[in-house]
Short mmCIF file of C-alpha atoms and ligand atoms in Angstrom, two decimals:
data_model
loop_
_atom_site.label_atom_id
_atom_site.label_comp_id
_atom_site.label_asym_id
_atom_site.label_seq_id
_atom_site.Cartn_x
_atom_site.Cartn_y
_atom_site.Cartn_z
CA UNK A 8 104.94 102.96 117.65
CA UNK A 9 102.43 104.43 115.19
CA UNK A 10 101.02 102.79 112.46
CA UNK A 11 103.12 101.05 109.56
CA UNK A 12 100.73 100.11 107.07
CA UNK A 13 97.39 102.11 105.55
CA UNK A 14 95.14 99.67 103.37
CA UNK A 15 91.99 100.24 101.91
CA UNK A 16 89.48 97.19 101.32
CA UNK A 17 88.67 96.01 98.41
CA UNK A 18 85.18 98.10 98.33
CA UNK A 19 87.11 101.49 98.83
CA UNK A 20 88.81 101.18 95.22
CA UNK A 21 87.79 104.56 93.21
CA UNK A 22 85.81 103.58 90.58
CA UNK A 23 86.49 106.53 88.29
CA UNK A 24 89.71 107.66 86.86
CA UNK A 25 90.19 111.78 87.59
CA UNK A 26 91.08 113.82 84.84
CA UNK A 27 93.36 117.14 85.79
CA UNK A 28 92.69 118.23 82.17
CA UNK A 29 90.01 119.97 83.29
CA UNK A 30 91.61 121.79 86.13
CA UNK A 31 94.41 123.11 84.08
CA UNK A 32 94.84 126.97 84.27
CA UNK A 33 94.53 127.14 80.49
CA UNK A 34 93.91 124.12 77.85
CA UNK A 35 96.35 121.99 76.54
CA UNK A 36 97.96 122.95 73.13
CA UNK A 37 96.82 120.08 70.30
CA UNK A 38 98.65 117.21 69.46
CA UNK A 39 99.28 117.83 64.99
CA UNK A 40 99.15 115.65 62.43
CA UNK A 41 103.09 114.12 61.19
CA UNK A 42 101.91 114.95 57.59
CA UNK A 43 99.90 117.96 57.38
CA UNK A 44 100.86 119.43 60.73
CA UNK A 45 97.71 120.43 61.67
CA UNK A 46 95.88 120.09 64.67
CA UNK A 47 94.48 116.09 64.75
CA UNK A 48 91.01 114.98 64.79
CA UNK A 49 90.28 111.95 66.60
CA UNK A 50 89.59 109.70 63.07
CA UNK A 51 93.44 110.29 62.57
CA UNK A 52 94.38 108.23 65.73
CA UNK A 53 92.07 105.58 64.54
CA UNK A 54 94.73 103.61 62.68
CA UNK A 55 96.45 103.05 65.78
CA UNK A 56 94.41 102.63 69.20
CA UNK A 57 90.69 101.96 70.02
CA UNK A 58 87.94 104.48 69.90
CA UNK A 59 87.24 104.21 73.70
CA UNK A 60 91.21 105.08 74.33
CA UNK A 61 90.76 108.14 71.40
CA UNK A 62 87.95 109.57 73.52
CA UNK A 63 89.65 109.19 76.48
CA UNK A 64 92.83 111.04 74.82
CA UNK A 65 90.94 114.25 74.42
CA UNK A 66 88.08 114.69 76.98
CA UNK A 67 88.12 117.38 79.55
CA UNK A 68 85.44 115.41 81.71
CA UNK A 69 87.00 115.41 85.15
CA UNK A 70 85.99 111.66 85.96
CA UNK A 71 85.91 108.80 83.54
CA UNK A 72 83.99 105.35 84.84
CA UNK A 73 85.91 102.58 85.01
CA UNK A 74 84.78 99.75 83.46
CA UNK A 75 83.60 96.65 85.88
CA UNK A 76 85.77 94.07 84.10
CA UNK A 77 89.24 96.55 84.78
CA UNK A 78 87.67 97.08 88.75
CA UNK A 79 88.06 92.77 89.21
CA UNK A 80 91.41 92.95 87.44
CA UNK A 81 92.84 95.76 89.54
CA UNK A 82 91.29 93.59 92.33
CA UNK A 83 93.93 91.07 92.17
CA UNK A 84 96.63 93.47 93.66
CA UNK A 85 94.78 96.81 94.59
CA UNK A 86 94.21 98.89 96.56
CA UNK A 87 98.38 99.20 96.78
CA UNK A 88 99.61 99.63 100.25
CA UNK A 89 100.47 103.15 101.36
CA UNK A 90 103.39 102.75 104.07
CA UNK A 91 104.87 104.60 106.48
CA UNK A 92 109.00 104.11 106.11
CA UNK A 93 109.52 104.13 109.77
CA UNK A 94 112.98 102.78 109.87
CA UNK A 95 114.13 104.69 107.17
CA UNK A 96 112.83 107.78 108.74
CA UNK A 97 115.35 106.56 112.17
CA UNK A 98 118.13 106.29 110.05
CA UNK A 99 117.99 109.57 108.64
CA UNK A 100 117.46 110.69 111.91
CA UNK A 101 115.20 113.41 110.55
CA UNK A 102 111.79 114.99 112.06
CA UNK A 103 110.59 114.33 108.23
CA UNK A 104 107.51 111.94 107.87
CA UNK A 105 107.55 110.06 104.82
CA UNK A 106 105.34 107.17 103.50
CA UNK A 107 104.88 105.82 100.10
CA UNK A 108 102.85 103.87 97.88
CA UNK A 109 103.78 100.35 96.54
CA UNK A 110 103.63 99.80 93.27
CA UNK A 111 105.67 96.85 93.27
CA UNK A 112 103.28 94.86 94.53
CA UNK A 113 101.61 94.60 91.16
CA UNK A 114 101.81 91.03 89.04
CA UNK A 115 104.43 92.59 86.86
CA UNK A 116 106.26 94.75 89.95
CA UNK A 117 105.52 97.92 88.88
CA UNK A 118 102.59 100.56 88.38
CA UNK A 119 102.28 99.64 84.16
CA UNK A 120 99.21 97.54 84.84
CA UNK A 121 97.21 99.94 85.77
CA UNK A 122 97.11 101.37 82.22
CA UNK A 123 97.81 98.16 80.40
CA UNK A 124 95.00 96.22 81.49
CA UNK A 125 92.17 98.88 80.64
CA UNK A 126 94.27 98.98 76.75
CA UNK A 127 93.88 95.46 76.33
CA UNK A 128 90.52 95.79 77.92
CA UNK A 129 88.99 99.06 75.53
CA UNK A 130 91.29 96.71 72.65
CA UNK A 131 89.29 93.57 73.20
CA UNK A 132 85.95 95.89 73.25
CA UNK A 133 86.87 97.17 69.87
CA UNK A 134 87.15 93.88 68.93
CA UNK A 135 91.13 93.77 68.02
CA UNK A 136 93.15 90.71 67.98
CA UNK A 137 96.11 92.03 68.22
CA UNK A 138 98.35 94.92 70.10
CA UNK A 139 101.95 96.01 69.26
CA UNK A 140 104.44 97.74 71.61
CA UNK A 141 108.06 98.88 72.56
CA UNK A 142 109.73 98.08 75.97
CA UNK A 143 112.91 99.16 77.61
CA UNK A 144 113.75 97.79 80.64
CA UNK A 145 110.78 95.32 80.11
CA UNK A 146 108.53 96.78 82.85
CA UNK A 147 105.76 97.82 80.37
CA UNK A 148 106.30 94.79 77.85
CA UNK A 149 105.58 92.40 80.93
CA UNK A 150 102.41 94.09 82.17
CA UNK A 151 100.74 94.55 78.42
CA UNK A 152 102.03 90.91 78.26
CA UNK A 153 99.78 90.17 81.60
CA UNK A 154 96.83 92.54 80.36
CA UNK A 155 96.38 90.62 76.78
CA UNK A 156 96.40 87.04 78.08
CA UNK A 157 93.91 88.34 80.33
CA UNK A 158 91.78 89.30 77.57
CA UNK A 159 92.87 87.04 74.72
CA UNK A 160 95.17 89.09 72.73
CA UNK A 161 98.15 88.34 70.63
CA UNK A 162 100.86 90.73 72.03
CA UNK A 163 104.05 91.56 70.22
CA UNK A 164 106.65 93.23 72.00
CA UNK A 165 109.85 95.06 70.13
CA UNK A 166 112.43 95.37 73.19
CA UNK A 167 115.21 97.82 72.97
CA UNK A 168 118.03 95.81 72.33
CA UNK A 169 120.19 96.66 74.96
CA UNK A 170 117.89 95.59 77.22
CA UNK A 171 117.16 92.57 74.86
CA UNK A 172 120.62 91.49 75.95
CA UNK A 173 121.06 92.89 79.37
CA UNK A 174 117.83 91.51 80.64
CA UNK A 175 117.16 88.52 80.02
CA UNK A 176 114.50 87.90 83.02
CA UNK A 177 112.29 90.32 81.83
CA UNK A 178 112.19 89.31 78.56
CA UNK A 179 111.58 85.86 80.08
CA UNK A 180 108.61 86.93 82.57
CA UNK A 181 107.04 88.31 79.07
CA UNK A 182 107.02 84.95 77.19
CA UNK A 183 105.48 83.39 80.08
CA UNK A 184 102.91 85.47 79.98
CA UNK A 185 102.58 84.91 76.04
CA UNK A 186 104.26 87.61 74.43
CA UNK A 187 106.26 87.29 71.39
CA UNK A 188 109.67 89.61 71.79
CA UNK A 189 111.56 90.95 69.16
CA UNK A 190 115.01 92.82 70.08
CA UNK A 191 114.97 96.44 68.53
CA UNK A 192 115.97 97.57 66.11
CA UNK A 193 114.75 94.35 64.20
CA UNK A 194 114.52 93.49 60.29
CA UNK A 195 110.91 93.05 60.99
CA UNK A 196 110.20 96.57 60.04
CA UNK A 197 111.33 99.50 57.54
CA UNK A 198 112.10 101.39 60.98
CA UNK A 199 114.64 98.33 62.01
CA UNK A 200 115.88 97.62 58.50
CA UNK A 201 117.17 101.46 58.15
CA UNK A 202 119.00 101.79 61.73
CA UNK A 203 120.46 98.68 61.24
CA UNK A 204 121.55 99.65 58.14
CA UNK A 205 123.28 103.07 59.45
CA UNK A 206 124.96 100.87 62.65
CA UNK A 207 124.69 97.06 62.74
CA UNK A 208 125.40 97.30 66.80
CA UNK A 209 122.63 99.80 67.63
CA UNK A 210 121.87 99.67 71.17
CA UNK A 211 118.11 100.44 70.02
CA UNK A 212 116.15 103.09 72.03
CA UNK A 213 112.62 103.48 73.16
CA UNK A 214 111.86 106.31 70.39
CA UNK A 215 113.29 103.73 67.95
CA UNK A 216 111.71 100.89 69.24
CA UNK A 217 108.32 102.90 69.33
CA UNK A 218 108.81 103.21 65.40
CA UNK A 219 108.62 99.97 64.52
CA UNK A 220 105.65 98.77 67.10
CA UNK A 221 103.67 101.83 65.51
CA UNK A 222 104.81 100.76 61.76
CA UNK A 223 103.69 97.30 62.73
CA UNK A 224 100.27 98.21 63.86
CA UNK A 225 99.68 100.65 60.45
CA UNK A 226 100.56 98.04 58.33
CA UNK A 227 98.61 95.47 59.67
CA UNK A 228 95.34 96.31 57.55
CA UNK A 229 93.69 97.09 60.33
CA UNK A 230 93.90 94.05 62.56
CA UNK A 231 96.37 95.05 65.01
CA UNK A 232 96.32 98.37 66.98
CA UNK A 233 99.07 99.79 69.00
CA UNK A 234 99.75 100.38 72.86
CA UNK A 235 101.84 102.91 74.70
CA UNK A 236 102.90 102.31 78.32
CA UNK A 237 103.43 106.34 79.17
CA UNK A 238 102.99 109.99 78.09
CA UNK A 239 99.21 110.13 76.54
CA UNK A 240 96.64 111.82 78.51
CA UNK A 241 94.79 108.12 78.42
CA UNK A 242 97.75 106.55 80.10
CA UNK A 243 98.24 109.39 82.99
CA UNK A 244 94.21 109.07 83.59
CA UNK A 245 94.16 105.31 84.20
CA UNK A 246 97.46 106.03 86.84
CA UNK A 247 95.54 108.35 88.67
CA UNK A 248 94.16 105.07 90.89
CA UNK A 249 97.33 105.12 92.53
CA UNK A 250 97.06 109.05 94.37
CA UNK A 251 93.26 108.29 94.37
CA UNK A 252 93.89 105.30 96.88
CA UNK A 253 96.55 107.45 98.79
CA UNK A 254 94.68 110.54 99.37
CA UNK A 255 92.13 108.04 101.36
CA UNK A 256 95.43 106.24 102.57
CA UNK A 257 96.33 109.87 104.12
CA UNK A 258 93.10 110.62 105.62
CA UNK A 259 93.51 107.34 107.16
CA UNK A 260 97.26 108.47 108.68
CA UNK A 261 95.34 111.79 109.64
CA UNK A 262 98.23 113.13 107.56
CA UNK A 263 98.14 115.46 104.21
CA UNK A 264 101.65 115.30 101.82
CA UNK A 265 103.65 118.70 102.00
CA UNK A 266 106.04 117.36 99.26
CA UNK A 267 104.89 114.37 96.53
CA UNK A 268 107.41 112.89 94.31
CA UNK A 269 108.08 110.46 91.32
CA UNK A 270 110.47 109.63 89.21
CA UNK A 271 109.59 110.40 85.57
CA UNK A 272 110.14 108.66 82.15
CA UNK A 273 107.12 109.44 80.75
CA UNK A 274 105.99 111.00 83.89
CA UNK A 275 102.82 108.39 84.06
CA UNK A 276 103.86 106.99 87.62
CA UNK A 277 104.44 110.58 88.88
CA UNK A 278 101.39 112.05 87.29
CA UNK A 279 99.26 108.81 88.73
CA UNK A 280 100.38 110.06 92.14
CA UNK A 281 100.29 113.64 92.43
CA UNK A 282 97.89 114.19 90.15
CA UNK A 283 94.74 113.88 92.09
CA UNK A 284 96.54 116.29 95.11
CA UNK A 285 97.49 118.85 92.61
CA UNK A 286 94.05 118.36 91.21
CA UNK A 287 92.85 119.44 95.17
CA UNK A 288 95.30 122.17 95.18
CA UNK A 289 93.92 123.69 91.69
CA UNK A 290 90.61 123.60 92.81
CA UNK A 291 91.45 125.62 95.64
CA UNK A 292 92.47 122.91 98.23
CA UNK A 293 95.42 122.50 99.95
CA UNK A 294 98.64 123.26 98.04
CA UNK A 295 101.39 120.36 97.99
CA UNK A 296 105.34 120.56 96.45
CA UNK A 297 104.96 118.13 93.35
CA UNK A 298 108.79 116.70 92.20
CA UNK A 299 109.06 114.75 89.07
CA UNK A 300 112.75 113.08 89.43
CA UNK A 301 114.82 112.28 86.00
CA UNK A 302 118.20 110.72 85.18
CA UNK A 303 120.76 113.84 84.80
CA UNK A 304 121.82 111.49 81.77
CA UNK A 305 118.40 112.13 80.25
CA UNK A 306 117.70 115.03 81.51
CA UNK A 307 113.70 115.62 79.57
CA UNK A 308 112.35 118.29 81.98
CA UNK A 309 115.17 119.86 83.55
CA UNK A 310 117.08 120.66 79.76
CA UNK A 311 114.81 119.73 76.96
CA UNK A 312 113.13 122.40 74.84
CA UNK A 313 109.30 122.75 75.47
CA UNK A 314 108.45 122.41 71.31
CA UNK A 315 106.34 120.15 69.64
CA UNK A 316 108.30 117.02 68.89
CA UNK A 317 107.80 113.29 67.49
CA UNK A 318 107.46 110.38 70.17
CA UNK A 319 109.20 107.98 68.02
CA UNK A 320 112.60 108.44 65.99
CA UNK A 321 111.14 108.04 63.09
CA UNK A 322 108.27 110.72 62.75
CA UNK A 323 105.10 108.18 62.90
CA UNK A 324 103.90 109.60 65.56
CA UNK A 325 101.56 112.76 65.58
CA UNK A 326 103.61 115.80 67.26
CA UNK A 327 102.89 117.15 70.78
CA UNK A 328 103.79 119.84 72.54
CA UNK A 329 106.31 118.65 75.30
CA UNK A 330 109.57 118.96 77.10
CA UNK A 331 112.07 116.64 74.65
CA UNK A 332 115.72 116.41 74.08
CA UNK A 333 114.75 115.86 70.51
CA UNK A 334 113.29 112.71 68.64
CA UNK A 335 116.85 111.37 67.50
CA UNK A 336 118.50 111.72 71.03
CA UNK A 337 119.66 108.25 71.65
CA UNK A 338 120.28 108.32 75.63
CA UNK A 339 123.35 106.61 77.24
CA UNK A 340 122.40 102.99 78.24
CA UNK A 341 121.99 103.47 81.93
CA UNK A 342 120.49 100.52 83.66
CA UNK A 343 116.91 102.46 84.67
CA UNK A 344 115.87 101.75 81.21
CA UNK A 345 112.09 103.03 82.10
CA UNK A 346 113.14 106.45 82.73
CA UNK A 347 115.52 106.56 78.96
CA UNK A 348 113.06 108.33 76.69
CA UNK A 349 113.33 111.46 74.84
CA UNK A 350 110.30 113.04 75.45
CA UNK A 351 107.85 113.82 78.31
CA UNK A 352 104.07 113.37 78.93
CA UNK A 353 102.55 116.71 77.30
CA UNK A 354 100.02 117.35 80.84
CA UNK A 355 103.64 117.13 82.89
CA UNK A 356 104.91 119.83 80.54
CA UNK A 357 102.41 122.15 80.72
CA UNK A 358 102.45 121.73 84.36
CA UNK A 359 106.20 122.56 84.26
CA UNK A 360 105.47 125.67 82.39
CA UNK A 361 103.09 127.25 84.63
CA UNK A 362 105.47 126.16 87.41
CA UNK A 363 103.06 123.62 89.52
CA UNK A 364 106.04 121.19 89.96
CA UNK A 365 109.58 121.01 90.23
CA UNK A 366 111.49 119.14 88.11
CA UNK A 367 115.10 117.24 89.17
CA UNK A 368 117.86 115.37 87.73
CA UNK A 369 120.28 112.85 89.58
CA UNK A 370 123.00 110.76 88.66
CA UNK A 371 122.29 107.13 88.96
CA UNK A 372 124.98 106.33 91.63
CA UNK A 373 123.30 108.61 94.21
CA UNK A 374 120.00 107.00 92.86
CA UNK A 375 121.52 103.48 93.85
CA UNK A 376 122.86 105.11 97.52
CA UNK A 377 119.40 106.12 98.47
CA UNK A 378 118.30 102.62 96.52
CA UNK A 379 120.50 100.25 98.77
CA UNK A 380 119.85 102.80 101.83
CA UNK A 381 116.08 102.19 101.25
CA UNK A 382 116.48 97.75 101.13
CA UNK A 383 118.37 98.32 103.94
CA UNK A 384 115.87 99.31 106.29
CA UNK A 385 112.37 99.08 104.36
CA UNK A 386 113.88 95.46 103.25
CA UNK A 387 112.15 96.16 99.64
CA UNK A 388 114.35 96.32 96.53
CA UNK A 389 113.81 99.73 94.36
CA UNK A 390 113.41 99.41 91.15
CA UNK A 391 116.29 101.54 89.18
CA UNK A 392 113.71 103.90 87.83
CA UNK A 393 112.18 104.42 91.45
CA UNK A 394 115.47 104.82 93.38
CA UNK A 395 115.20 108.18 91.50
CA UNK A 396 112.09 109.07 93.82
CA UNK A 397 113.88 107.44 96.87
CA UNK A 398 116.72 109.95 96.89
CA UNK A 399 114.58 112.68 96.13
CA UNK A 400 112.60 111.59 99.30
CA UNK A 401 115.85 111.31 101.53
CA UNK A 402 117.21 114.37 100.32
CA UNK A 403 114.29 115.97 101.05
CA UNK A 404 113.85 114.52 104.79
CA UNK A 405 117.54 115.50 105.47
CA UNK A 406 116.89 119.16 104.52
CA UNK A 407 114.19 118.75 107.09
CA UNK A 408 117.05 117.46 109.36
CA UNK A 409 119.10 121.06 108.12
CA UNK A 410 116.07 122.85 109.68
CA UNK A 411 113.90 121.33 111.85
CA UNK A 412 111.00 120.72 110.22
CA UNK A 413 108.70 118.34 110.11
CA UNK A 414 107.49 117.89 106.46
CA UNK A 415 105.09 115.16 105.36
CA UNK A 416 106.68 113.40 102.30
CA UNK A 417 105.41 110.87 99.75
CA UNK A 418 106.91 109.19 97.26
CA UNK A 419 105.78 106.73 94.38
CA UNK A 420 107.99 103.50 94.88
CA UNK A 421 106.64 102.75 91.78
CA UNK A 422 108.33 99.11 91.20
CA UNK A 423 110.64 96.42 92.75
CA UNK A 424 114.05 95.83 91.11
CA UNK A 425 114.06 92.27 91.87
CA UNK A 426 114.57 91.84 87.77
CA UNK A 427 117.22 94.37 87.83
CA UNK A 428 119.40 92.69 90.43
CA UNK A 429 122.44 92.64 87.98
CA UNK A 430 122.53 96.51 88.27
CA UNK A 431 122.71 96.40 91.92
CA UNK A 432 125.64 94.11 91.87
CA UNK A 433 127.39 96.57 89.25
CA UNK A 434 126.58 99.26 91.44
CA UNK A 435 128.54 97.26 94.26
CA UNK A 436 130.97 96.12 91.93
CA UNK A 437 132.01 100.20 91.68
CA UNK A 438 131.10 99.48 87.70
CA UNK A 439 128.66 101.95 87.56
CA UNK A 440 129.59 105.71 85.24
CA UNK A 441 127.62 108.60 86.20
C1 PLP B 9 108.41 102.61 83.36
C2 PLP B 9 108.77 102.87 84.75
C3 PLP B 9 108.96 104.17 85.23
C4 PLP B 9 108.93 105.39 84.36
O1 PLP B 9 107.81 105.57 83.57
P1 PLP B 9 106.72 106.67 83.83
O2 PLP B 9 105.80 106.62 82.71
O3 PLP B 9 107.42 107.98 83.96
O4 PLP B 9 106.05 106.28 85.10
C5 PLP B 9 109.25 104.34 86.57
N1 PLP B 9 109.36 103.29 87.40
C6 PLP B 9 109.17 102.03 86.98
C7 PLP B 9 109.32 100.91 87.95
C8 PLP B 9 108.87 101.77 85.64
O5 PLP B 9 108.68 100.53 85.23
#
């Protein structure tokens, strides 16, 4: 039997981040001001992140260093194992090849410390006590959670409340690793006080939730700054690791990826992995299928408008340019809470628009199918959000199975649902609505 597993040593980690801002066909459109509207400078983001994360926001370098101190951290779990899904490739019974990258193997489970460790990192730097931020499902709140204690900061969390109730693990895993958690919306903020005020059982949402983490951080007086876990160009450059280590994972498989896929919330896991082979193919290298996979329930890419739009609900934000169902759009509560956000990364957008990927939407009982399918015979759990990418994958290697041919497939597994096992047993328990 051919190989199984393709890992790089320790010395092969990249040590830049890549860029594909500066292989776009045309530049991005800017990100404007909430007040004035006009295009912002980099002193207007200054209120809320570090300088070293502002630069990184709008360069059009291709490679950006990363730092030594980020290198050990990503040491204690990278390079991720690429993997070869033999058994699930049997079962299909399909001439399709299809590996993918493991994510899950990260301290929180998922890909979100790649970016959250640099924040807390470029934070610390900056010398910043203090970082705010939303979660949904709890994925991102656990890993900024991780990256602060690493680095001595204070990290306050505001979790959508939904998931505040529903996932109680999670919310768990983030006071161990020091957090502070505060279900949204809260009475800790304007933000809160107003939805609570217009319905006392809000579920919350992450556009709501990103409200009052960004109202917290402005009215700190300057001594706490604020931390996204998707969406800005910062956050896609630090994910870019992950197809970095596969495309020498590939070479190693003497294999090249016809089709990559993710599944997109903020379309940082997806962007992390395709982005350096779409990078290849816009230079003039080899040309792949790029898939970004979304919840037909929140459908950003497939049915939003490409406009500029807030990333919170209640217009903090600056605007960008993006694919959104609109900044008040509070999504059903389905249980991949990563993937429930309103808006999509502004670099996946544009990519949309000049038609370098495809974009898909599936209901999340065929997302569990391919989820379960996947445990079965790769005996890993999916996380919700990357069950979306798993039946992508198998739909894709049955079509192969339609015609005969023998595609090369990767997907981004890009967490384990081991905190999510409650929406597995609802899924078995026939409770789940499409
Ligand atoms: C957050 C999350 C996602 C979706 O977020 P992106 O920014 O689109 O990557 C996907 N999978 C997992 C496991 C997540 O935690």
């Amino acid at each position: 039997m051919p190989q199984t597993k393709f890992l790089l040593p320790e010395d092969s980690l990249p040590t830049t981040w890549y860029n594909l801002v500066a292989d776009l066909p045309k530049p991005l459109d800017p990100m404007l001001h909430p007040g004035t509207r006009e295009p912002i400078t980099p002193a207007d983001l200054q209120a809320l992140f570090p300088q070293e994360l502002i630069s990184q926001e709008f360069t059009t370098e291709r490679t950006v260093d990363i730092p030594g101190a980020v290198l050990d951290l990503y040491k204690q779990w990278r390079p991720s194992p690429l993997v070869r899904a033999h058994r699930l490739e049997k079962a299909l019974d399909t001439p399709a090849r299809i590996y993918f990258k493991n994510e899950g193997v990260s301290p929180a489970g998922s890909h979100k410390p790649n970016t959250a460790i640099p924040q807390a990192y470029y934070a610390k730097q900056a010398g910043i006590g203090r970082l705010t931020t939303e979660t949904g499902a709890g994925q991102w709140g656990s890993s900024l959670a991780l990256a602060c204690q690493y680095f001595g900061i204070v990290c306050e969390v505001y979790m959508v409340k939904v998931s505040y109730d529903q996932k109680p693990y999670r919310r768990g895993l983030m006071q161990t690793f020091g957090a502070s958690v505060t279900a949204s919306p809260s009475e800790l903020t304007e933000a809160g006080r107003a939805a609570r005020a217009a319905d006392p059982n809000s579920p919350g949402s992450l556009g709501l939730a990103i409200s009052e983490a960004v109202e917290a951080a402005l009215t700190s007086g300057g001594d706490a700054k604020y931390a996204l876990g998707s969406v800005l160009n910062s956050v896609l450059l630090h994910q870019t690791i992950i197809g970095q280590e596969a495309q020498l994972q590939m070479e190693m498989a003497e294999a090249y990826p016809d089709i990559v896929i993710g599944a997109a919330g903020g379309g940082s896991n997806f962007a992390g992995l395709a982005f350096p082979f779409l990078g290849e193919q816009l230079r003039g290298g080899r040309p792949v299928r790029a898939i970004a996979v979304e919840p037909s329930s929140c459908p950003t890419l497939t049915q939003g408008q490409y406009d500029y739009d807030f990333g919170d609900t209640a217009g903090l934000t600056p605007l960008t340019r993006m694919h959104t169902l609109g900044h008040d759009f509070v999504p059903p509560s389905i249980h991949a809470g990563g993937l429930r956000y309103h808006g999509m990364s502004p670099i996946v957008s544009a990519l949309k628009e000049h038609d370098l990927l495809e974009a898909r939407a599936v209901p999340q009982t065929a997302c569990f199918e391919a989820g379960v399918t996947f445990a079965r015979n790769q005996g890993i759990v999916p996380a919700p959000e990357s069950t979306h990418a798993v039946r992508v994958a198998i739909d894709e290697a049955l079509a192969c199975k339609e015609t005969g041919e023998e595609k090369t497939i990767l997907f981004s597994l890009s967490g384990h649902g081991h905190f999510d096992m409650p929406a597995y047993i609802d899924y078995f328990a026939g409770k789940l609505k499409d």
